[in-house]
Amino acid sequence: MKLYCLSGHPTLPCNVLKFKSTTIMLDCGLDMTSTLNFLPLPLVQSPRLSNLPGWSLKDGNAFLDKELKECSGHVFVDSVPEFCLPETELIDLSTVDVILISNYHCMMALPYITEHTGFSGTVYATEPTVQIGRLLMEELVNFIERVPKAQSASLWKNKDIQREGLCLIQPIYRERRPCHVLWSCVENQIIQCSGSQSMIPRPAPGASLGSLLEMQILRPTSNLNRKLWVWHPAIHLLAYPPAEFSLVFQPMDQASLKNSDVLILTGLTQIPTANPDGMVGEFCSNLALTVRNGGNVLVPCYPSGVIYDLLECLYQYIDSAGLSNIPFYFISPVANSSLEFSQIFAEWLCHNKQTKVYLPEPPFPHAELIQTNKLKHYPSLHGDFSSDFRQPCVVFTGHPSLRFGDVVHFMELWGKSSLNTVIFTEPDFSYLEALAPYQPLAMKCIYCPIDTRLNFIQVSKLLKEVQPLHVVCPEQYTQPPPAQSHRMDLMIDCQPPAMSYRRAEVLALPFKRRYEKIEIMPELADALVPMEIKPGISLATVSAVLHTKDNKHILQPPPRPAQPTGGKKRKRAAEDIPDCKVLKPLLSGSIPVEQFVQTLEKHGFSDIKVEDTAKGHIVLLQEAETLIQIEEDSTHIICDNDEMLRVRLRDLVLKFLQKF
Amino acid sequence: MRVPGARTRTHTPNWPTRCPGISSLTMDPECSQLLPALCAVLADPRQPMADDTCLEKLLDWFKTITEAGSSLLLLQENPCLVELLCHMLKPQDLSSRVLSFSLRLTGVLAAQEDCFQYLQQGELLPKLFGEAGPLGGAAWTSPAVRSGWIQGLRSLAQHASALHFLAHCGAVDTIFSLQEDSSLFVASAAGQLLVHILGLSMQGPAGGPPSLQAGDWPACAQKIVGHIEESLRATATPQITQALNVLTTTFGHCHNPWTQVLWVQLSPLVAGLLEKDPIPAAHSLVDLLLSVARSPGLSSSSCGLWETLAQTLSHLSPTQAGPLALGILKLQDCPQALRAQAFAVLLQPLACVFKAMAQDPGPSGVPDGTVGGSMTAGVPLPSKAACVGLLCRSLAHLELLLPLPQRPCPWPQAPLLGAAVTLLQLCGGSARPACDMGRHLCTLLLGCVRVQRAALDFLGALSDGTGPRELVTQVFAVLLEYLRSPDSSPTVLKKAFQATFRWLLNSPKTPGCWDLDPHALLFLRDLLPVLQKRLCSPCWEVRDSSLEFLTQMTRHWGGQAGFRHALLASEVPKLTEQLLRDPESYVRASAVTAMGQLSSQGLCVPPAGPEHQGGQQSLLVELLHILSTDSEGFPRRAVMQVFTQWLRDSHADVAGDTEQFVAGVLQVASQDLDWEVRAQGLELALVFLEQTLGQPRSHCPHAVTPPVEAPVGPLAQALQPLCRVRLFDFAFRALFDCDRPVAQKSCDLLLFLRAQTASSSSLQESRSSPDVASVEAALQRWQAGDQAQPLGDLEPEVVLAVVRSLDLEGLRGALAESSDHVEKSPQSLLQDMLATVGVLGENEADCY
């Protein structure tokens, strides 16, 4: 079993598991941090951005100045932002049979796989993952495509320029492509899994997962959009816990992960030192502080996920903080759908939220915020928003990288006043890097990363409880974060030490199979007549043909022996049909030596001697020069060519045994 | 049915009547009449006593009587008592409570030797306390009976005859066995009884000094000592614990010379316990050694105590040794070496932290020289719980030691400061340990709220001393880190605020200047943004402690330019004002206090602002609004306190029209349902009274205008403003308030008024005027509970006449009694007990 690691990002994994002849991709994350090297895409022409000076080399050579711009000592590419794709050449992605998506954040690279690699398999994800992932993709495409960039810079990527170190920005990976995230590319290949069922995936063309694995979506799952896949390849178990938790979602059901052979751990918290509860308090305090002083608050965020938690906290907090009159705006092309979708996936939420549905109440309180006009949502800055807009206010909008989306406009609008505050809650991007192209900036910046993924304390508890034989994780988790090198608690500590992987690495998983799972056809099963040997143990004789294809083993009824109709036909039939001899009955039971000897005496044998051996007994019939060797699993009658005697003795032995 | 004790809940005591209290020293005839019936009830197993608290009260009453008079006489006058006791001897199904009561009563009566002889003659005592009594019967299974037996003997054992009796009836052996009783109360009482008997037997037959040779001691004492020795040699820990506890009590209570002989005899056995591994009953051992060390009867140096203590310190585990070390350091006369050893034990966990964290362990300074090898070997810190417990205890012990005069000298202030800072950094995750042990410690302590709280308390306590400049800078840095951290829990934050305030208070000052020093001002500049954020916290506890901290700061530095400047440049005053409307009542109350303080210092709004006047006025209006409308008591109480302080300080807003202010406040306060608000209203009235009569009790340093001028005209004129603000209407009404503190306060106020006006006799003649009569009539109706009728406008003359005619001293005396004093009389108790079982025929009106 091999694991191909196509992504180096610990929270946006893309791993391929190859086992026997089956290939499964686990998640398909798209690393967007590369966009931080690009200039923001403003909604309206920004004189400040367009007048940034071009960047020139130290020797005054300015041949890159059209493509690279300088802002407060940082260099940015003036082009359509590009993303880091998973490795595409480590493994032939057209051989991938199945892609399993555990959460909506980890599916953004799907279109690149489904479109360019010859992938012809199936993608599986839960319904909320599919729906919210779709929203994220739509928002991303909308953000980038509505402000088409006239030029597409490529000179800076030139190998020679990079090799000579002329360009300050290093393309981290070989492949970077502009936005190509289109839902339509994925739509036809994705299958939504419902949460309540344990299912066998449909066989992909050309290969069958067959007995290799069983997928199980653990219910209740952790999150609205995160799910847990557990594989049961035959008897072994390979576990893959979900990537993250949110404050409002259920804790993970860990029972199914117990005694795994291999546990692949990805998507742990990115900010292990920040406690989400403390950060939510920090968020509320800073928000109230700004608004009370007449300033505006900008919250760059994704259209789904933590925003639900933030709105819920604010719902409880705004009245007590005297902020009831402050408008909250949520601006995203998918704002409406996101708010509505979150309310209809109640079965994925924690118990409290689920019970609300039966009251009936919406599980999240943002419905009430909308009803009372405290929260308003708009698809974009244009249109209704501009007429409703009043300050001071709180705006939730994307994209958290501050490189595209409506947030760019607000940064330009509010950046000059120290009354305003931008509060970063998404942990995916370095806030300092995100702010770099907006410098100098007067507005206050608060960093309250709210990362509800598993932290290291939770992981250590999880490992203690489920006790996997081996743990596989990104290399970042095997040492403390560079900024906190003394924090030995901020790493995975387990025995044996976790196997770590990095991008473009292939791991051989220490995983050996000893058993295969075999299915039995119903008609064959019907024909079986089990016989109880011991209480609770029944046996039956099975005569069948083993049919093996695509890793799937099926026992089929044996073909009926042909009727002896004609010589020619019979001969032919004999050729075609495997030789099915008449079955001898199977024997079971044990032979009580004393009774056996008595029986022998009764039948006229005399001069009988019994010897005990290590494995059983030897009954010697001296007169007949015959020896009966009785052992636990075999009985031998050794006599000197006297077939009659042997058959007599055999029959006497058989009297003590059961037949079936 | 009337429940005894229920009357204590009565809200309106009939205060002017004087009733006999529980302190009645002899039995009055009424009680003597009731007693036979009661004894009959007690003796009747068909009439169970539902409530045994009345038996306790009854016993207390008998104790009071016997302490004051002759028990023998009591028995002779009330033969029913002896009958009751005799009745206990009959085989019957008696309640264990009554049996226990009877045993204890017997003990109380037999404490006097003549009564003891009297009861002995009737063979009552051996029958009750000997094998023939409950001891051998089924009743003995009840812990109450066993406890009654022990307590009876404890009361009885007061004289030599009692000792003979105990020896004769074999009680001591029973007491030995009761030390292992399943009931902890019984076991503990048995131990104490042994101590008592030992002490009694050592008093000698004729009160003469006992022999100092243990071999010559009375048999009873020798028996007990022998038992203790045997227990100390035992292998079972419970037995050793009992012996140690008995000895601890002995040395704690008895300081006669024989105790030294006892210690010399037993100390080898005690020291022998230290050889065992693990040391049995370590806590009891520590208690014993400290008890011995504290005993003035022992010359510690001569009996090897110091050696034993030193030995114990080195043998006990760090957790067990902590209390012993603290106890040793509290001792007055103790060898220096032992003190150093004890101090090292207390410092050991901190030294361990230091060692784990120090880059260079050499000069860390925590008492390296004083601490032996055991410390440097490192305290084992196996688990989080053990490590946290040890550190918290160590910090708590050091904190207790800090203010004591006998604390070790030189006090390692700087290393301790460093250790507290390091601990806080470890818990907060900002420490950067260099070695593996440090990293391990970091993992154990990270985010540990218990250690954070203890370390912050300790750090605050250390503020009384000084420290090197760079260390003080570190202290402020770590405090700021805690105040800033989003992960600080509300309790930790509160402690961080407290420690910060203490450090600011003790930060070095420029001579001749009360303002904060430049470093503290720099710190303040960092602190105020944090405070601003904390005032907006979603957690109400955080908002509350932030406001309390602000109030403290303003109270101390509100007049100082540096502080004023920094505060006014921040948003803090504005945010505080907004918290007056906080949904949480505690926060509103704290905001009221803070705003009152800010306003007193002129820190509410920028001083030069055009809205200056309006802002101040609106605060007064806002506070009045809170006083009259807030649904919770805390904010209203806070408003009253602020108003009282404003009046005392002659706050600018109040000084403008004091009468109108006082009248308005008193009117609202008098109708408040919260008694504390009404009591505070009386406090405000008293301040106004003092100011009007010209005798202010205190001067406020921040007073904006001088106090109201002393009246120069005649008394009536001086009292006019008081009448105009309807102060007397409020005070008289409060006199009959159903809450005692309010009535007491009003009483004090009127007494003060009477004292102030005593010299003036010009108004005497108005005493018999019709106005006075009508006021007095109204007051009587108020007293009866009908407070509907107002007093109307009062003239000063009428007020004075009424005040002089009231029996205010009597009233104050009655109010000083506890509210149930009327119902505490023995007669009432007897009646209650009889009523419970229905003997008294008809029930009186019940208070329920």
PDB file of C-alpha atoms in Angstrom, chain B residues 31-212:
ATOM      1  CA  CYS B  31     -39.990  26.203  83.838  1.00  0.00           C
ATOM      2  CA  SER B  32     -40.046  24.019  86.941  1.00  0.00           C
ATOM      3  CA  GLN B  33     -43.718  23.470  86.323  1.00  0.00           C
ATOM      4  CA  LEU B  34     -43.194  22.481  82.728  1.00  0.00           C
ATOM      5  CA  LEU B  35     -40.213  20.230  83.408  1.00  0.00           C
ATOM      6  CA  PRO B  36     -42.030  17.127  84.777  1.00  0.00           C
ATOM      7  CA  ALA B  37     -44.271  17.017  81.749  1.00  0.00           C
ATOM      8  CA  LEU B  38     -41.299  17.313  79.497  1.00  0.00           C
ATOM      9  CA  CYS B  39     -39.402  14.583  81.298  1.00  0.00           C
ATOM     10  CA  ALA B  40     -42.429  12.356  80.956  1.00  0.00           C
ATOM     11  CA  VAL B  41     -42.503  13.034  77.241  1.00  0.00           C
ATOM     12  CA  LEU B  42     -38.814  12.287  76.902  1.00  0.00           C
ATOM     13  CA  ALA B  43     -39.188   9.053  78.776  1.00  0.00           C
ATOM     14  CA  ASP B  44     -42.079   7.949  76.652  1.00  0.00           C
ATOM     15  CA  PRO B  45     -40.864   6.032  73.597  1.00  0.00           C
ATOM     16  CA  ARG B  46     -44.265   6.568  71.976  1.00  0.00           C
ATOM     17  CA  GLN B  47     -43.642  10.299  71.828  1.00  0.00           C
ATOM     18  CA  PRO B  48     -40.646  10.671  69.578  1.00  0.00           C
ATOM     19  CA  MET B  49     -38.849  13.966  69.446  1.00  0.00           C
ATOM     20  CA  ALA B  50     -38.895  14.983  65.832  1.00  0.00           C
ATOM     21  CA  ASP B  51     -36.245  17.620  66.174  1.00  0.00           C
ATOM     22  CA  ASP B  52     -33.098  16.987  68.166  1.00  0.00           C
ATOM     23  CA  THR B  53     -31.938  20.604  67.994  1.00  0.00           C
ATOM     24  CA  CYS B  54     -34.320  21.314  70.854  1.00  0.00           C
ATOM     25  CA  LEU B  55     -32.551  18.624  72.894  1.00  0.00           C
ATOM     26  CA  GLU B  56     -29.294  20.446  72.229  1.00  0.00           C
ATOM     27  CA  LYS B  57     -30.865  23.707  73.360  1.00  0.00           C
ATOM     28  CA  LEU B  58     -32.234  22.004  76.437  1.00  0.00           C
ATOM     29  CA  LEU B  59     -28.833  20.641  77.291  1.00  0.00           C
ATOM     30  CA  ASP B  60     -27.294  24.089  76.780  1.00  0.00           C
ATOM     31  CA  TRP B  61     -29.822  25.449  79.214  1.00  0.00           C
ATOM     32  CA  PHE B  62     -28.985  22.805  81.818  1.00  0.00           C
ATOM     33  CA  LYS B  63     -25.284  23.568  81.350  1.00  0.00           C
ATOM     34  CA  THR B  64     -25.967  27.247  81.990  1.00  0.00           C
ATOM     35  CA  ILE B  65     -27.925  26.412  85.120  1.00  0.00           C
ATOM     36  CA  THR B  66     -25.341  23.990  86.496  1.00  0.00           C
ATOM     37  CA  GLU B  67     -22.494  26.369  85.774  1.00  0.00           C
ATOM     38  CA  ALA B  68     -24.250  29.022  87.804  1.00  0.00           C
ATOM     39  CA  GLY B  69     -25.600  26.962  90.661  1.00  0.00           C
ATOM     40  CA  SER B  70     -25.670  23.660  92.416  1.00  0.00           C
ATOM     41  CA  SER B  71     -26.536  20.628  90.338  1.00  0.00           C
ATOM     42  CA  LEU B  72     -27.453  18.725  93.463  1.00  0.00           C
ATOM     43  CA  LEU B  73     -30.003  21.346  94.368  1.00  0.00           C
ATOM     44  CA  LEU B  74     -31.375  21.210  90.870  1.00  0.00           C
ATOM     45  CA  LEU B  75     -31.870  17.472  91.123  1.00  0.00           C
ATOM     46  CA  GLN B  76     -33.422  17.739  94.504  1.00  0.00           C
ATOM     47  CA  GLU B  77     -35.823  20.460  93.443  1.00  0.00           C
ATOM     48  CA  ASN B  78     -36.699  18.637  90.254  1.00  0.00           C
ATOM     49  CA  PRO B  79     -36.936  14.936  91.051  1.00  0.00           C
ATOM     50  CA  CYS B  80     -38.365  14.383  87.624  1.00  0.00           C
ATOM     51  CA  LEU B  81     -34.843  14.641  86.281  1.00  0.00           C
ATOM     52  CA  VAL B  82     -33.577  11.718  88.308  1.00  0.00           C
ATOM     53  CA  GLU B  83     -36.674   9.828  87.343  1.00  0.00           C
ATOM     54  CA  LEU B  84     -35.899  10.473  83.731  1.00  0.00           C
ATOM     55  CA  LEU B  85     -32.338   9.216  84.171  1.00  0.00           C
ATOM     56  CA  CYS B  86     -33.536   6.129  86.054  1.00  0.00           C
ATOM     57  CA  HIS B  87     -36.035   5.519  83.343  1.00  0.00           C
ATOM     58  CA  MET B  88     -33.212   5.151  80.881  1.00  0.00           C
ATOM     59  CA  LEU B  89     -32.023   2.049  82.696  1.00  0.00           C
ATOM     60  CA  LYS B  90     -35.184   0.136  81.998  1.00  0.00           C
ATOM     61  CA  PRO B  91     -35.041  -2.200  79.043  1.00  0.00           C
ATOM     62  CA  GLN B  92     -37.240  -0.536  76.487  1.00  0.00           C
ATOM     63  CA  ASP B  93     -37.262   0.806  72.992  1.00  0.00           C
ATOM     64  CA  LEU B  94     -35.953   4.267  73.707  1.00  0.00           C
ATOM     65  CA  SER B  95     -35.008   6.760  71.078  1.00  0.00           C
ATOM     66  CA  SER B  96     -31.254   6.947  70.681  1.00  0.00           C
ATOM     67  CA  ARG B  97     -31.464  10.727  70.734  1.00  0.00           C
ATOM     68  CA  VAL B  98     -33.109  10.780  74.120  1.00  0.00           C
ATOM     69  CA  LEU B  99     -30.695   8.203  75.436  1.00  0.00           C
ATOM     70  CA  SER B 100     -27.770  10.199  74.161  1.00  0.00           C
ATOM     71  CA  PHE B 101     -29.266  13.328  75.706  1.00  0.00           C
ATOM     72  CA  SER B 102     -29.697  11.612  79.048  1.00  0.00           C
ATOM     73  CA  LEU B 103     -26.094  10.403  79.068  1.00  0.00           C
ATOM     74  CA  ARG B 104     -24.853  13.888  78.334  1.00  0.00           C
ATOM     75  CA  LEU B 105     -27.202  15.397  80.918  1.00  0.00           C
ATOM     76  CA  THR B 106     -25.919  12.953  83.504  1.00  0.00           C
ATOM     77  CA  GLY B 107     -22.384  14.015  82.699  1.00  0.00           C
ATOM     78  CA  VAL B 108     -23.261  17.674  83.002  1.00  0.00           C
ATOM     79  CA  LEU B 109     -24.912  17.094  86.384  1.00  0.00           C
ATOM     80  CA  ALA B 110     -22.161  14.832  87.708  1.00  0.00           C
ATOM     81  CA  ALA B 111     -19.479  17.362  86.893  1.00  0.00           C
ATOM     82  CA  GLN B 112     -20.009  18.677  90.397  1.00  0.00           C
ATOM     83  CA  GLU B 113     -18.564  16.280  92.893  1.00  0.00           C
ATOM     84  CA  ASP B 114     -21.465  16.367  95.377  1.00  0.00           C
ATOM     85  CA  CYS B 115     -23.930  15.667  92.643  1.00  0.00           C
ATOM     86  CA  PHE B 116     -21.635  12.935  91.376  1.00  0.00           C
ATOM     87  CA  GLN B 117     -21.721  11.322  94.831  1.00  0.00           C
ATOM     88  CA  TYR B 118     -25.480  11.690  94.919  1.00  0.00           C
ATOM     89  CA  LEU B 119     -25.850   9.906  91.591  1.00  0.00           C
ATOM     90  CA  GLN B 120     -23.281   7.301  92.635  1.00  0.00           C
ATOM     91  CA  GLN B 121     -25.335   6.456  95.681  1.00  0.00           C
ATOM     92  CA  GLY B 122     -28.212   5.547  93.477  1.00  0.00           C
ATOM     93  CA  GLU B 123     -25.876   3.369  91.388  1.00  0.00           C
ATOM     94  CA  LEU B 124     -27.109   5.463  88.524  1.00  0.00           C
ATOM     95  CA  LEU B 125     -23.692   6.254  87.104  1.00  0.00           C
ATOM     96  CA  PRO B 126     -22.308   2.725  86.815  1.00  0.00           C
ATOM     97  CA  LYS B 127     -25.588   1.596  85.399  1.00  0.00           C
ATOM     98  CA  LEU B 128     -25.608   4.326  82.774  1.00  0.00           C
ATOM     99  CA  PHE B 129     -21.925   4.302  81.838  1.00  0.00           C
ATOM    100  CA  GLY B 130     -20.900   0.779  82.782  1.00  0.00           C
ATOM    101  CA  GLU B 131     -21.378  -2.538  81.110  1.00  0.00           C
ATOM    102  CA  ALA B 132     -24.916  -2.739  82.392  1.00  0.00           C
ATOM    103  CA  GLY B 133     -25.937   0.399  80.554  1.00  0.00           C
ATOM    104  CA  PRO B 134     -26.335   1.109  76.874  1.00  0.00           C
ATOM    105  CA  LEU B 135     -22.755  -0.035  76.372  1.00  0.00           C
ATOM    106  CA  GLY B 136     -23.812  -3.611  76.318  1.00  0.00           C
ATOM    107  CA  GLY B 137     -27.183  -3.112  74.693  1.00  0.00           C
ATOM    108  CA  ALA B 138     -28.575  -2.777  71.252  1.00  0.00           C
ATOM    109  CA  ALA B 139     -28.685   0.994  71.590  1.00  0.00           C
ATOM    110  CA  TRP B 140     -24.875   1.011  71.396  1.00  0.00           C
ATOM    111  CA  THR B 141     -25.072   0.469  67.648  1.00  0.00           C
ATOM    112  CA  SER B 142     -26.270   4.029  67.279  1.00  0.00           C
ATOM    113  CA  PRO B 143     -23.394   6.493  66.883  1.00  0.00           C
ATOM    114  CA  ALA B 144     -25.492   9.104  68.674  1.00  0.00           C
ATOM    115  CA  VAL B 145     -25.525   6.958  71.813  1.00  0.00           C
ATOM    116  CA  ARG B 146     -21.802   6.279  71.645  1.00  0.00           C
ATOM    117  CA  SER B 147     -21.177   9.955  71.145  1.00  0.00           C
ATOM    118  CA  GLY B 148     -23.486  10.794  74.075  1.00  0.00           C
ATOM    119  CA  TRP B 149     -21.636   8.287  76.241  1.00  0.00           C
ATOM    120  CA  ILE B 150     -18.283   9.899  75.428  1.00  0.00           C
ATOM    121  CA  GLN B 151     -19.555  13.432  75.906  1.00  0.00           C
ATOM    122  CA  GLY B 152     -21.234  12.468  79.149  1.00  0.00           C
ATOM    123  CA  LEU B 153     -17.952  11.125  80.466  1.00  0.00           C
ATOM    124  CA  ARG B 154     -16.132  14.165  79.122  1.00  0.00           C
ATOM    125  CA  SER B 155     -18.412  16.438  81.184  1.00  0.00           C
ATOM    126  CA  LEU B 156     -18.302  14.171  84.182  1.00  0.00           C
ATOM    127  CA  ALA B 157     -14.524  13.808  84.333  1.00  0.00           C
ATOM    128  CA  GLN B 158     -13.802  16.913  86.368  1.00  0.00           C
ATOM    129  CA  HIS B 159     -12.703  15.569  89.734  1.00  0.00           C
ATOM    130  CA  ALA B 160     -10.750  12.804  91.371  1.00  0.00           C
ATOM    131  CA  SER B 161     -13.874  10.776  92.183  1.00  0.00           C
ATOM    132  CA  ALA B 162     -14.634  10.675  88.497  1.00  0.00           C
ATOM    133  CA  LEU B 163     -11.196   9.232  87.791  1.00  0.00           C
ATOM    134  CA  HIS B 164     -11.819   6.432  90.285  1.00  0.00           C
ATOM    135  CA  PHE B 165     -15.152   5.806  88.724  1.00  0.00           C
ATOM    136  CA  LEU B 166     -13.624   5.611  85.231  1.00  0.00           C
ATOM    137  CA  ALA B 167     -10.948   3.226  86.407  1.00  0.00           C
ATOM    138  CA  HIS B 168     -13.474   1.136  88.267  1.00  0.00           C
ATOM    139  CA  CYS B 169     -15.931   0.734  85.449  1.00  0.00           C
ATOM    140  CA  GLY B 170     -13.265   0.045  82.819  1.00  0.00           C
ATOM    141  CA  ALA B 171     -14.304   3.023  80.740  1.00  0.00           C
ATOM    142  CA  VAL B 172     -10.776   3.721  79.526  1.00  0.00           C
ATOM    143  CA  ASP B 173     -10.574   0.459  77.614  1.00  0.00           C
ATOM    144  CA  THR B 174     -13.886   1.221  75.961  1.00  0.00           C
ATOM    145  CA  ILE B 175     -12.557   4.629  74.999  1.00  0.00           C
ATOM    146  CA  PHE B 176      -9.493   3.006  73.451  1.00  0.00           C
ATOM    147  CA  SER B 177     -11.708   0.867  71.300  1.00  0.00           C
ATOM    148  CA  LEU B 178     -13.925   3.816  70.408  1.00  0.00           C
ATOM    149  CA  GLN B 179     -10.897   5.516  68.879  1.00  0.00           C
ATOM    150  CA  GLU B 180     -11.379   3.170  65.976  1.00  0.00           C
ATOM    151  CA  ASP B 181     -15.087   3.818  65.741  1.00  0.00           C
ATOM    152  CA  SER B 182     -16.661   3.846  62.328  1.00  0.00           C
ATOM    153  CA  SER B 183     -18.128   7.262  63.053  1.00  0.00           C
ATOM    154  CA  LEU B 184     -15.464   9.905  62.676  1.00  0.00           C
ATOM    155  CA  PHE B 185     -17.180  12.117  65.247  1.00  0.00           C
ATOM    156  CA  VAL B 186     -17.153   9.363  67.835  1.00  0.00           C
ATOM    157  CA  ALA B 187     -13.543   8.444  67.099  1.00  0.00           C
ATOM    158  CA  SER B 188     -12.413  12.039  67.341  1.00  0.00           C
ATOM    159  CA  ALA B 189     -14.367  12.613  70.562  1.00  0.00           C
ATOM    160  CA  ALA B 190     -12.836   9.466  72.042  1.00  0.00           C
ATOM    161  CA  GLY B 191      -9.362  10.791  71.333  1.00  0.00           C
ATOM    162  CA  GLN B 192     -10.165  14.090  72.966  1.00  0.00           C
ATOM    163  CA  LEU B 193     -11.645  12.361  75.985  1.00  0.00           C
ATOM    164  CA  LEU B 194      -8.415  10.420  76.399  1.00  0.00           C
ATOM    165  CA  VAL B 195      -6.476  13.666  76.360  1.00  0.00           C
ATOM    166  CA  HIS B 196      -8.807  15.088  78.953  1.00  0.00           C
ATOM    167  CA  ILE B 197      -8.534  12.065  81.228  1.00  0.00           C
ATOM    168  CA  LEU B 198      -4.757  12.063  80.890  1.00  0.00           C
ATOM    169  CA  GLY B 199      -4.647  15.720  81.840  1.00  0.00           C
ATOM    170  CA  LEU B 200      -7.031  15.188  84.748  1.00  0.00           C
ATOM    171  CA  SER B 201      -5.150  12.222  86.122  1.00  0.00           C
ATOM    172  CA  MET B 202      -1.888  14.135  85.941  1.00  0.00           C
ATOM    173  CA  GLN B 203      -3.307  16.944  88.060  1.00  0.00           C
ATOM    174  CA  GLY B 204      -2.652  14.724  91.035  1.00  0.00           C
ATOM    175  CA  PRO B 205      -4.957  13.593  93.775  1.00  0.00           C
ATOM    176  CA  ALA B 206      -4.791  16.736  95.855  1.00  0.00           C
ATOM    177  CA  GLY B 207      -4.020  19.205  93.159  1.00  0.00           C
ATOM    178  CA  GLY B 208      -0.309  18.930  93.942  1.00  0.00           C
ATOM    179  CA  PRO B 209       2.298  18.750  91.191  1.00  0.00           C
ATOM    180  CA  PRO B 210       2.641  15.286  89.655  1.00  0.00           C
ATOM    181  CA  SER B 211       5.861  13.459  89.713  1.00  0.00           C
ATOM    182  CA  LEU B 212       8.218  14.110  86.851  1.00  0.00           C
TER     183      LEU B 212
END
